[in-house]
Tab-separated table of C-alpha atoms in Angstrom:
chain	number	residue	atom	x	y	z
A	1	MET	CA	27.661	-4.697	4.649
A	2	GLU	CA	27.512	-4.350	8.291
A	3	LYS	CA	24.197	-6.171	9.889
A	4	CYS	CA	21.139	-4.036	11.605
A	5	LYS	CA	21.271	-4.379	15.568
A	6	LYS	CA	17.503	-4.720	14.417
A	7	THR	CA	14.967	-7.722	13.082
A	8	LEU	CA	12.723	-7.949	10.829
A	9	ARG	CA	10.189	-11.087	11.936
A	10	ILE	CA	7.456	-11.763	9.177
A	11	LYS	CA	4.682	-14.448	8.815
A	12	LYS	CA	5.616	-17.232	6.871
A	13	GLU	CA	2.504	-17.034	4.695
A	14	ILE	CA	2.953	-12.862	3.767
A	15	LEU	CA	6.751	-14.035	2.976
A	16	ASN	CA	5.374	-16.272	0.300
A	17	ALA	CA	2.471	-14.116	-0.843
A	18	ILE	CA	5.064	-11.203	-1.858
A	19	LEU	CA	7.067	-13.880	-3.376
A	20	HIS	CA	4.184	-15.359	-5.447
A	21	GLU	CA	3.189	-12.015	-6.879
A	22	ALA	CA	6.872	-11.509	-7.649
A	23	ARG	CA	7.013	-14.280	-9.638
A	24	ARG	CA	4.162	-13.670	-11.805
A	25	SER	CA	4.992	-10.297	-12.451
A	26	GLU	CA	5.937	-8.340	-15.279
A	27	ILE	CA	6.961	-5.470	-13.361
A	28	GLU	CA	8.062	-4.463	-10.076
A	29	ILE	CA	6.045	-5.318	-7.526
A	30	CYS	CA	5.788	-3.197	-4.532
A	31	GLY	CA	3.952	-2.196	-0.855
A	32	LEU	CA	3.658	-1.350	2.484
A	33	LEU	CA	4.294	-4.135	5.428
A	34	PHE	CA	2.463	-3.267	8.141
A	35	GLY	CA	2.517	-4.209	12.314
A	36	ILE	CA	4.285	-2.927	15.299
A	37	VAL	CA	7.719	-1.649	16.467
A	38	VAL	CA	9.186	-3.607	19.149
A	39	LYS	CA	12.766	-3.019	20.974
A	40	GLU	CA	14.535	-6.134	18.660
A	41	GLY	CA	12.717	-4.578	15.543
A	42	PHE	CA	9.958	-4.909	13.544
A	43	ASN	CA	7.103	-7.335	13.544
A	44	VAL	CA	4.970	-7.863	10.396
A	45	LEU	CA	1.315	-8.775	10.741
A	46	SER	CA	-0.024	-8.019	7.702
A	47	TYR	CA	1.140	-6.950	4.191
A	48	ALA	CA	-0.889	-4.833	1.526
A	49	LEU	CA	0.182	-4.673	-2.211
A	50	ILE	CA	0.208	-1.611	-3.431
A	51	ARG	CA	-0.323	-0.835	-7.665
A	52	ASN	CA	2.815	0.293	-9.465
A	53	ILE	CA	1.920	3.187	-11.088
A	54	GLU	CA	4.723	3.600	-13.199
A	55	ASN	CA	3.908	0.383	-14.357
A	56	SER	CA	7.605	-0.727	-14.705
A	57	PRO	CA	9.919	-3.591	-15.107
A	58	ILE	CA	12.995	-1.301	-13.374
A	59	SER	CA	11.336	0.958	-11.084
A	60	PHE	CA	8.527	1.453	-9.008
A	61	LYS	CA	6.058	4.483	-7.709
A	62	MET	CA	3.403	3.287	-5.197
A	63	ASP	CA	0.094	4.820	-5.671
A	64	PRO	CA	-0.251	7.438	-3.321
A	65	ARG	CA	-3.871	7.439	-2.853
A	66	GLU	CA	-3.469	3.152	-1.863
A	67	MET	CA	-0.858	4.099	0.525
A	68	PHE	CA	-3.083	6.853	2.276
A	69	ASN	CA	-6.240	4.293	2.491
A	70	GLU	CA	-3.850	1.408	3.569
A	71	ILE	CA	-2.034	3.655	5.956
A	72	ILE	CA	-5.424	4.442	7.642
A	73	LYS	CA	-6.931	0.940	7.556
A	74	HIS	CA	-4.039	-0.412	9.181
A	75	ARG	CA	-3.791	2.454	12.045
A	76	ASN	CA	-7.363	1.557	12.742
A	77	GLU	CA	-6.142	-1.696	13.472
A	78	SER	CA	-3.670	-0.668	15.709
A	79	MET	CA	-1.111	-1.144	13.304
A	80	ASP	CA	1.807	1.073	11.564
A	81	VAL	CA	4.300	0.838	8.226
A	82	VAL	CA	7.016	-1.277	9.365
A	83	GLY	CA	8.464	-1.784	6.194
A	84	LEU	CA	8.389	-1.470	2.444
A	85	PHE	CA	8.707	-4.341	0.036
A	86	HIS	CA	9.410	-4.223	-4.032
A	87	SER	CA	10.739	-6.691	-6.429
A	88	HIS	CA	13.569	-6.492	-8.525
A	89	MET	CA	13.927	-8.989	-11.526
A	90	LEU	CA	17.272	-10.026	-10.765
A	91	SER	CA	19.098	-8.714	-8.091
A	92	ILE	CA	17.991	-7.950	-4.387
A	93	VAL	CA	20.394	-5.839	-3.686
A	94	PRO	CA	19.147	-1.907	-3.305
A	95	SER	CA	19.672	0.406	-6.329
A	96	VAL	CA	20.591	4.085	-6.093
A	97	LYS	CA	17.132	5.166	-5.989
A	98	ASP	CA	16.368	2.918	-3.462
A	99	LEU	CA	19.161	4.055	-1.407
A	100	TYR	CA	17.497	7.179	-1.601
A	101	TYR	CA	14.122	6.653	-0.563
A	102	MET	CA	15.344	4.451	2.071
A	103	LYS	CA	16.430	7.963	3.683
A	104	LEU	CA	13.145	9.304	3.725
A	105	TRP	CA	11.348	5.673	4.525
A	106	ASN	CA	13.461	4.884	7.505
A	107	VAL	CA	11.984	1.099	7.746
A	108	PRO	CA	13.158	-2.033	6.624
A	109	TRP	CA	13.122	-2.415	2.496
A	110	LEU	CA	12.134	-5.744	1.303
A	111	ILE	CA	13.563	-6.549	-1.791
A	112	VAL	CA	12.268	-9.540	-3.002
A	113	ASP	CA	13.219	-11.259	-7.129
A	114	ARG	CA	11.418	-13.771	-9.502
A	115	ASN	CA	13.453	-16.480	-7.886
A	116	GLY	CA	12.463	-16.492	-4.405
A	117	ASN	CA	15.485	-14.651	-3.148
A	118	PHE	CA	14.560	-11.847	-0.656
A	119	SER	CA	16.746	-9.483	1.868
A	120	ALA	CA	15.828	-6.578	3.918
A	121	TYR	CA	17.793	-3.232	4.089
A	122	LEU	CA	17.522	-0.378	6.566
A	123	ILE	CA	19.799	2.794	7.830
A	124	GLU	CA	20.991	2.440	10.778
A	125	ASP	CA	23.587	5.562	11.534
A	126	ASN	CA	23.951	6.809	8.589
A	127	GLU	CA	24.986	3.606	7.211
A	128	VAL	CA	22.918	1.239	4.990
A	129	CYS	CA	22.736	-2.540	7.029
A	130	LEU	CA	21.376	-5.741	6.014
A	131	VAL	CA	18.472	-6.786	8.377
A	132	LYS	CA	17.751	-9.813	9.611
A	133	VAL	CA	14.474	-11.634	8.711
A	134	LEU	CA	12.893	-13.977	10.579
A	135	ILE	CA	10.331	-15.934	9.112
A	136	ILE	CA	7.638	-17.428	11.397
A	137	GLU	CA	5.597	-20.178	10.735
């Protein structure tokens, strides 16, 4: 898989919180990453865990009302959606369903597993690419 041109910069405390939620959950967790888009990529400044209304260990669907409320709240703080995150039980590779929705939400998709592994993906030039994740202390 090709490497993306853009990077995802995320605060260590945010990534650790997401990984912690994935470890303790029996279903896929999901949520939004908020921050600013810069020339080099996406800077994550905040996140919101969103309820998985599918309540499933193999699939997710974010609660649309929670999504809307979080997007409005963060827009009022001058932040945009700069990524999505969700967990898989055993893998950090996008599923077929993930790949379909990545075309609709063209921001990095951070996928984590229950073992503390993570990777991020993006569609660039109609191809899925691996996003370099830079962890900020």
